[in-house]
Coordinates of C-alpha atoms and ligand atoms in Angstrom, one line a residue:
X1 CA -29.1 -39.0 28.4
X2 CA -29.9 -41.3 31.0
X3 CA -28.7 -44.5 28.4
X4 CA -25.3 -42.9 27.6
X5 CA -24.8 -42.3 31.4
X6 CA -25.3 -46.2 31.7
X7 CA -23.1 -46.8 28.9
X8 CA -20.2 -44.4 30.5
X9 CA -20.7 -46.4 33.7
X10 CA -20.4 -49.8 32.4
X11 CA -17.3 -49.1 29.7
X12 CA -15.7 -48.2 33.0
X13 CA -16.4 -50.9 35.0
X14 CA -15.0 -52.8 32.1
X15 CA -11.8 -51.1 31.2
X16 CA -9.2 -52.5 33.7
X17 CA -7.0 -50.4 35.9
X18 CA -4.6 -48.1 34.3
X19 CA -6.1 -48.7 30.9
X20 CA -8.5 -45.3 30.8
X21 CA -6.6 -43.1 28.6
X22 CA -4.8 -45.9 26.2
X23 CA -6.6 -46.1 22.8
X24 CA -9.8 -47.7 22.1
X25 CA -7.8 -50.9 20.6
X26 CA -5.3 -51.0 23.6
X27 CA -8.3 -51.1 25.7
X28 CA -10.2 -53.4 24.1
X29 CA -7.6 -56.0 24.0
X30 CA -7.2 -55.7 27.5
X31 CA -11.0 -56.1 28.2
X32 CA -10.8 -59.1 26.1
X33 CA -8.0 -60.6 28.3
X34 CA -9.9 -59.4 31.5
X35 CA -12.8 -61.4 30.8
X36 CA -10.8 -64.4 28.8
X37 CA -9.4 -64.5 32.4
X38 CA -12.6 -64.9 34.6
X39 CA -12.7 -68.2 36.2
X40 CA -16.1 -70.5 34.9
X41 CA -17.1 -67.7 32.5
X42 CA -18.5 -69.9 29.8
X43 CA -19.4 -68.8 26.8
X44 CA -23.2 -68.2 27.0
X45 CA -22.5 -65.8 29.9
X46 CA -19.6 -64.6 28.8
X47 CA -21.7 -63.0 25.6
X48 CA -23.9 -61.9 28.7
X49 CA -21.0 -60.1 30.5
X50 CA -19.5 -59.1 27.3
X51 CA -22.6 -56.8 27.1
X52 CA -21.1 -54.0 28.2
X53 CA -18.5 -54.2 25.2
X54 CA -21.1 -54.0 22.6
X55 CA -22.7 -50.6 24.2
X56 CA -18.8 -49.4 24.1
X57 CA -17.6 -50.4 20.5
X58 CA -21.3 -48.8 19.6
X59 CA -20.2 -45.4 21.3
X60 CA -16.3 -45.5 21.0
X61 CA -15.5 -47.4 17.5
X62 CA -18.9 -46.6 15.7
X63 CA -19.0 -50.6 14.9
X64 CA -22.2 -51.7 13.9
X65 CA -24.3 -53.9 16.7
X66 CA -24.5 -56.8 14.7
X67 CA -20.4 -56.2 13.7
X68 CA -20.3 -56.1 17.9
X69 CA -21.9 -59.3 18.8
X70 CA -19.9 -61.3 16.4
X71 CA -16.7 -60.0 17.8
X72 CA -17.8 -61.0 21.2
X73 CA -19.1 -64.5 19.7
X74 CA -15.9 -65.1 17.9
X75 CA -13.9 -64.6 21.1
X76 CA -16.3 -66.3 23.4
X77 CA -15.9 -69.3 21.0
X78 CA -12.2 -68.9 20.9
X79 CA -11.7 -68.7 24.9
X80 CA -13.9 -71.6 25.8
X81 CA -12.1 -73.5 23.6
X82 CA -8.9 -72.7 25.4
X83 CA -10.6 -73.1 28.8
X84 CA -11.1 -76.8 27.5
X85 CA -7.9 -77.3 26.7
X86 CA -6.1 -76.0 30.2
X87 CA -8.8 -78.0 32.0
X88 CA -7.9 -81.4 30.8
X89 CA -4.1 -80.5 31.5
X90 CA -2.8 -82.1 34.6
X91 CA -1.3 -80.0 37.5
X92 CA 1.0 -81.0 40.1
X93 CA 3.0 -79.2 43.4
X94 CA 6.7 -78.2 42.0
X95 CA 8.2 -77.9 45.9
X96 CA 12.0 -77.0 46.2
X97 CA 12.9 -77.5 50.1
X98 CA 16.1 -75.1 50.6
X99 CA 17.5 -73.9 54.1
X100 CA 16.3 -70.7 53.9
X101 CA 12.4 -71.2 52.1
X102 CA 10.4 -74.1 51.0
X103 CA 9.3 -72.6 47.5
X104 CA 5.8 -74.0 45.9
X105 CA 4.3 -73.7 42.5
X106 CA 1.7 -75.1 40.8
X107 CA 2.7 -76.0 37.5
X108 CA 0.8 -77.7 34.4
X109 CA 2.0 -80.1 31.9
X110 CA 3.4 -77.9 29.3
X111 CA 5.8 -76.5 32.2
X112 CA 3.8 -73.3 33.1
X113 CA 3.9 -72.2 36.4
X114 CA 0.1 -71.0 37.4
X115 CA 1.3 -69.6 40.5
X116 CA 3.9 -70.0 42.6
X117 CA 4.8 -69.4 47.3
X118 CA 7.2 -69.5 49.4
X119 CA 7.4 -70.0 53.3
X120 CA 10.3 -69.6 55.6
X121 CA 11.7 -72.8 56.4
X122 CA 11.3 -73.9 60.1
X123 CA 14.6 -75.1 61.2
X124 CA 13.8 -75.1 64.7
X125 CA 13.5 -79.3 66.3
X126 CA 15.6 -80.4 64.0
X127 CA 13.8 -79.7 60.9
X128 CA 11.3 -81.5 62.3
X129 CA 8.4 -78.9 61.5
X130 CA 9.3 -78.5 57.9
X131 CA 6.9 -81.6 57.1
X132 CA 3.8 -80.7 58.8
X133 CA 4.0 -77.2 57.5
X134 CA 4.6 -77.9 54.0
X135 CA 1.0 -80.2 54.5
X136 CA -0.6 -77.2 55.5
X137 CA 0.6 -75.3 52.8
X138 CA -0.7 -77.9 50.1
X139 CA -3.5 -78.5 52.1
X140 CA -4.4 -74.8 52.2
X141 CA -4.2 -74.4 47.9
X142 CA -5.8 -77.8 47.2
X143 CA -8.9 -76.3 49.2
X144 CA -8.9 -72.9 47.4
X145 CA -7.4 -74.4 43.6
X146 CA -10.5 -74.1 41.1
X147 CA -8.8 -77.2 39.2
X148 CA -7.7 -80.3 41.1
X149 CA -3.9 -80.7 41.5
X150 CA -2.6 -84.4 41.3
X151 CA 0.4 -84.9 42.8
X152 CA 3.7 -84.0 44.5
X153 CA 7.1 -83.2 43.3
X154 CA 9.7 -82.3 46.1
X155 CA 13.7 -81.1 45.6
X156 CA 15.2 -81.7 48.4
X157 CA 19.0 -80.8 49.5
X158 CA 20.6 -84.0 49.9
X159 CA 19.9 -87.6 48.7
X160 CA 17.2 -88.9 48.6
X161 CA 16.4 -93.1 48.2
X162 CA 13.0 -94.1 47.3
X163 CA 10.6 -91.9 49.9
X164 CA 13.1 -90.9 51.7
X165 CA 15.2 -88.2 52.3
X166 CA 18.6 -90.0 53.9
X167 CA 20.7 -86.3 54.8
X168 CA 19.8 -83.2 54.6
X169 CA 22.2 -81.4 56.5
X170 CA 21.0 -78.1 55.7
X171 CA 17.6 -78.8 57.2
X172 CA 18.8 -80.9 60.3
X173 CA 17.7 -83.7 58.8
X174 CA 18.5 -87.7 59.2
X175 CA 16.8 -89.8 57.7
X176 CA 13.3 -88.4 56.8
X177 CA 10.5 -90.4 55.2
X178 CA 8.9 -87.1 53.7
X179 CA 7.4 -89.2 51.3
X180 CA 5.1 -91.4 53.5
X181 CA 4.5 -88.2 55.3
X182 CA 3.2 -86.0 52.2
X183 CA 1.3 -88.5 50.8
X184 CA -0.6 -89.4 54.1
X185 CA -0.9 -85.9 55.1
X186 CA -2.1 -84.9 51.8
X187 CA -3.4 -88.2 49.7
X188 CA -1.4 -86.9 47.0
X189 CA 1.1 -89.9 45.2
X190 CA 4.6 -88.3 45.7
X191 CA 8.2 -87.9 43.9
X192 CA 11.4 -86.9 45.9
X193 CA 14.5 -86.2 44.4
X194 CA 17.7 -84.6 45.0
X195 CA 17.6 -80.8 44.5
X196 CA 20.4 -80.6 42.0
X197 CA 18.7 -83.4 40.1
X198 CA 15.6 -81.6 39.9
X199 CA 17.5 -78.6 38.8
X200 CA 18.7 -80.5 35.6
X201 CA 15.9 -82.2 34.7
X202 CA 14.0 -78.7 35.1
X203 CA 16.5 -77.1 32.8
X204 CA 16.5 -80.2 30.2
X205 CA 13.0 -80.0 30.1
X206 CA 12.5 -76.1 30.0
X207 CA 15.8 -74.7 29.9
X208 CA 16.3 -75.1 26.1
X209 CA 15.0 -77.0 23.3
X210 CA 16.2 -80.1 24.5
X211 CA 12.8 -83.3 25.9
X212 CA 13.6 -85.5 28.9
X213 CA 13.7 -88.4 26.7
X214 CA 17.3 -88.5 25.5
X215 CA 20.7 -88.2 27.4
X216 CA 22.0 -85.3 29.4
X217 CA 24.1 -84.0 32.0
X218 CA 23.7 -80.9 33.5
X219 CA 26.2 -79.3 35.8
X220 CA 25.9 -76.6 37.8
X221 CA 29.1 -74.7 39.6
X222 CA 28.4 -72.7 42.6
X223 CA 30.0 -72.9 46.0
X224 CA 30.2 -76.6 45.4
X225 CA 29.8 -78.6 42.3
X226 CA 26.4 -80.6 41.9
X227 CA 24.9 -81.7 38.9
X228 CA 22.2 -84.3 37.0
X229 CA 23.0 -86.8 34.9
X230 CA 19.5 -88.0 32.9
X231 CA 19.9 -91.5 30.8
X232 CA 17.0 -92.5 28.2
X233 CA 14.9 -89.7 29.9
X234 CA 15.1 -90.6 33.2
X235 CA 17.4 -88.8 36.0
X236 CA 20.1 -91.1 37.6
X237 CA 19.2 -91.4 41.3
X238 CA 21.7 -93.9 42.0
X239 CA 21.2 -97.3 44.3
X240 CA 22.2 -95.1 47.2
X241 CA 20.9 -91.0 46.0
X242 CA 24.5 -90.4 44.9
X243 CA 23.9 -90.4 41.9
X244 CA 25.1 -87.3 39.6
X245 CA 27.4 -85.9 42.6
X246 CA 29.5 -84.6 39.8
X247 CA 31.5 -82.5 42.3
X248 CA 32.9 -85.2 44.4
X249 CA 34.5 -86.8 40.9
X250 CA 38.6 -87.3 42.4
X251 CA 41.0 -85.2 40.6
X252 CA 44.9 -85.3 39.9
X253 CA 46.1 -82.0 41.3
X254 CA 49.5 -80.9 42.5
X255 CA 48.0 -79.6 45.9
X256 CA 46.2 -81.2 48.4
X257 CA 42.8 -79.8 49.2
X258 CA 40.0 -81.3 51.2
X259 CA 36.3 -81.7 50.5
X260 CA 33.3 -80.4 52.2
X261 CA 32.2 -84.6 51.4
X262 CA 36.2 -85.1 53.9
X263 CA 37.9 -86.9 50.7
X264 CA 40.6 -84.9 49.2
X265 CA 41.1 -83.4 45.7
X266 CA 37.1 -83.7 44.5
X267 CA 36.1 -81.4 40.8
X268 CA 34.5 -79.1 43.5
X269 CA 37.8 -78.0 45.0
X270 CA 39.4 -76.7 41.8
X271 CA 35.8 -76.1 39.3
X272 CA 33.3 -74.2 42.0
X273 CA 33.1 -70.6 42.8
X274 CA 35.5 -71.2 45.7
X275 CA 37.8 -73.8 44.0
X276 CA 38.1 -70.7 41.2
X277 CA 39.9 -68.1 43.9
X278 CA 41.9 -70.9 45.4
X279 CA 43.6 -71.8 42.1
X280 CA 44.0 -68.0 41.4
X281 CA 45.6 -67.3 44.7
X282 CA 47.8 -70.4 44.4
X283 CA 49.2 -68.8 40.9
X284 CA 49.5 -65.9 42.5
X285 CA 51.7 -66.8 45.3
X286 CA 53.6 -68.7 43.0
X287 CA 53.9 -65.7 40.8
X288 CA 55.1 -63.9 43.6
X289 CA 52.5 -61.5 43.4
X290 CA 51.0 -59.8 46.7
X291 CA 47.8 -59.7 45.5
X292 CA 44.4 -61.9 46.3
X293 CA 41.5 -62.3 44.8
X294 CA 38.2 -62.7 46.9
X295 CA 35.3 -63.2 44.5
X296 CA 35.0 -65.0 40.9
X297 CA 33.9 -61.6 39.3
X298 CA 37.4 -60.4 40.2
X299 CA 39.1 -62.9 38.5
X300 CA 36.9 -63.0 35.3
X301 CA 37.1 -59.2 35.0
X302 CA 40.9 -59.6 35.1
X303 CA 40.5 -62.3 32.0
X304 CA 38.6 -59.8 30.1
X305 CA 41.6 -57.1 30.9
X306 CA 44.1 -59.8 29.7
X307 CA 46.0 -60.6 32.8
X308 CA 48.2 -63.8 33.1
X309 CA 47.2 -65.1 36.9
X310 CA 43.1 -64.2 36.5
X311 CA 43.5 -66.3 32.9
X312 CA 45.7 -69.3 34.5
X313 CA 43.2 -69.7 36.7
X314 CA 40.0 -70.1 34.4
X315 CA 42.2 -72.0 32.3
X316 CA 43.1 -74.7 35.1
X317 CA 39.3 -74.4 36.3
X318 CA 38.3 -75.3 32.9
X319 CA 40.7 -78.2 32.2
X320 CA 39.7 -80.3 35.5
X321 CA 36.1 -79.7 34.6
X322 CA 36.2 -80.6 30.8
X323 CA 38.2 -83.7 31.7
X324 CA 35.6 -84.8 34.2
X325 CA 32.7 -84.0 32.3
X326 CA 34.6 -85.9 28.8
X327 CA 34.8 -88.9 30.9
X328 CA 31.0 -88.6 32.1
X329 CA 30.0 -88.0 28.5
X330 CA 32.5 -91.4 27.3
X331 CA 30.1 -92.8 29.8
X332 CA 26.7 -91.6 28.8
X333 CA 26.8 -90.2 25.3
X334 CA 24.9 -87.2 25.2
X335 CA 23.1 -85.2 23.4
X336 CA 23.3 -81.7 25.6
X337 CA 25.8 -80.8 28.0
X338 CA 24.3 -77.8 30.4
X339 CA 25.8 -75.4 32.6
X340 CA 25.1 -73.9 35.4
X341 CA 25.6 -72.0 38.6
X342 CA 26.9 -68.4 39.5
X343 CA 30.5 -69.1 37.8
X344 CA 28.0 -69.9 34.8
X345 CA 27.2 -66.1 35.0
X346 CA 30.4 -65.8 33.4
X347 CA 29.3 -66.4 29.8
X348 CA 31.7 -66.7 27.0
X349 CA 35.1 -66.1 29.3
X350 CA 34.0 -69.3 30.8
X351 CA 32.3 -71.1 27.8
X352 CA 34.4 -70.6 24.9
X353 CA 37.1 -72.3 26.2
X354 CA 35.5 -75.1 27.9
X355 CA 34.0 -75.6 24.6
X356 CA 37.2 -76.1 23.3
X357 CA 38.8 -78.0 26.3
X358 CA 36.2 -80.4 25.9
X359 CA 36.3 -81.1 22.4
X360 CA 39.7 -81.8 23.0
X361 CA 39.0 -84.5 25.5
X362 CA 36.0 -85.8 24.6
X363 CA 35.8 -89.1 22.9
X364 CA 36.5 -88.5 18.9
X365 CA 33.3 -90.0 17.7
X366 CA 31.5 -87.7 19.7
X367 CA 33.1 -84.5 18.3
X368 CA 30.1 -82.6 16.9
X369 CA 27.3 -84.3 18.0
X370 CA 26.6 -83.2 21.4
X371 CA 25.3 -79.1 22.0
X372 CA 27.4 -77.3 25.1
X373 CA 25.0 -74.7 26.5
X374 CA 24.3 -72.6 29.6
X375 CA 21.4 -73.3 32.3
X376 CA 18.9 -70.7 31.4
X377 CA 16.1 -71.4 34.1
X378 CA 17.7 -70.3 37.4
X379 CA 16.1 -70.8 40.8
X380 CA 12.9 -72.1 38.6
X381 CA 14.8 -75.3 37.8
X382 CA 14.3 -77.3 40.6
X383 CA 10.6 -76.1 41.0
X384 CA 10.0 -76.9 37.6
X385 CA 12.3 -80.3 37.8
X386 CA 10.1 -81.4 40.8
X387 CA 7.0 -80.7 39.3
X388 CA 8.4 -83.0 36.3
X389 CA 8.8 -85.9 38.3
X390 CA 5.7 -85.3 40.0
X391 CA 4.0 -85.9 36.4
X392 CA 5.6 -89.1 35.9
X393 CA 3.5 -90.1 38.8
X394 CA 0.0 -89.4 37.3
Ligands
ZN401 ZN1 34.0 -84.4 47.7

């Protein structure tokens, strides 16, 4: 009596949370996973741990004890084989420094992300906090990480040249050598680079089936344009951190409209989110209609529904962004064109026809040998982009 009392006690111990009253097999598999999971459980005492498992397959599954301890050999084998594998992989800091939150993760060489933070961002002085307390941050997981990290990937809103960031307006930044400063305040080597470049080559590398070895541009259409152009793997960063500022390509409109960047007529004014309702509102006026439309989901419901204004609209939106991203891919030649953004979240309305825009303008050779897709990856782009470059380093 006193034996199967044990028994009861240890099986559950062993069963995780939530598991009690699944099958034996559900719960089984789970232990399995619970103990794969164990930090430093090698496999001499995992077969010591796994104890516990015999005495339950004996009671529950009426398994031999012999049957048993191979089971628990066999996966013992298996997991310490994996745990050799993820320990040999490298693993860096994916930081993506926005206005609102500095988001960290730490993220291996195959692209996982192990486990990812954020912390509010500390606009107060000028920004000038945001450095320290991202060193404290690092700092803090490098102390507590079981596996050592090896570097430092950072997105940061504006350009960046070399270790520096040279604007970040959204931070109340000027010129800020955050690289200098990470790497002294952490001894970690160091990549910065522009957030909407880390965004594309996050999604070349983990957005689809694409490698960051080929040619790619990546556009994403928000409130503004931005965008990443990568050349023979590598992201173009530009003499100057300009490079890929796909939104501030000049246009040929009819109207005059001026740029957040104080030039007039950029892709950004007529291809974002905003340059959307401001070419639906100008058709509409023209149309004589009373009308306005406030949001992009307005006017891509109205496409669905069929209606003339909502569909002149996507249709100009479309034509000044396939012509500017035909004359970037005359340019570069590549292999996987990638979009993204909130208007993105318009699916085919959006991407049918600047499929077929773009095939249109594109140069004829090309026809057929490039892939049009959208960004799959989201906020986890940059992180993931950042991270990227940070292995580059290492
Ligand atoms: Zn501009």
């Amino acid at each position: 009596m006193m034996h199967l009392l044990q028994t009861r006690s240890l099986v559950a111990q062993m069963i995780p949370r939530g598991m009690e009253n699944r099958s034996s097999q559900d719960a089984f598999h789970a232990s399995t996973r619970l103990w794969c999971s164990r930090p430093g459980l090698s496999a001499h005492r995992f077969v010591i741990a796994a104890q516990p498992l015999t005495n339950w397959l004996l009671s529950t599954v009426l398994l031999s004890r012999i049957q048993c301890i191979w089971i628990e050999l066999t996966v013992a084998r298996v997991c310490t084989a994996i745990r050799r594998g993820v320990a040999t992989m490298k693993r860096v800091f994916g930081i993506d420094v926005g206005g609102m939150s500095v988001k960290f993760a730490i993220v291996d060489e195959t692209g996982t992300i192990i486990e990812h933070w954020s912390v509010p961002t500390n606009l107060t002085d000028a920004g000038s906090h945001i450095p320290d307390e991202m060193i404290s941050s690092i700092n803090e997981k490098l102390a507590s990480s079981p596996e050592p990290i090896v570097a430092i990937g950072a997105g940061i809103p504006g350009p960046v040249n070399g270790e520096n960031a040279v604007r970040a307006v959204n931070l109340g930044w000027g010129n800020m050598p955050l690289g200098n400063i990470l790497r002294e305040g952490t001894g970690l080597p160091v990549a910065l680079i522009n957030d909407a470049n880390a965004a594309a080559v996050g999604e070349v590398w983990m957005g689809g089936e694409g490698s960051v070895t080929g040619n790619s541009i990546f556009v994403t259409l928000g409130t503004g344009v931005g965008g990443g152009i990568i050349i023979d793997g590598k992201i173009v960063g530009g003499d100057h951190g300009c490079g890929g500022e796909i939104g501030h390509i000049p246009v040929v409109a009819p109207s005059e409209r001026v740029c957040g960047c104080g030039n007039v007529n950029c892709l950004e004014c007529y291809a974002s989110a905003t340059g959307i309702i401001k070419n639906a509102n100008e058709l509409a006026e023209k149309a004589g209609e009373e009308r306005r439309f406030t949001k992009g989901e307005e006017i891509f419901e109205e496409v669905k529904q069929g209606g003339a204004t909502a569909t002149a609209a996507r249709d100009m939106t479309v034509d000044y962004l396939a012509r500017a991203l035909a004359g970037i891919m005359a340019t570069v030649d590549p292999s996987e064109v990638i979009v993204g953004g909130g208007l993105s979240g318009a699916g085919d309305l959006l991407m049918v026809p600047l499929a077929e825009r773009l095939d249109r303008y594109v140069f004829p050779p090309m026809r057929g040998c490039y892939t049009l897709r959208r960004a799959t990856l989201g906020n986890e782009a940059g992180i993931l982009g950042a991270a990227y470059q940070a292995l580059q380093l290492v």
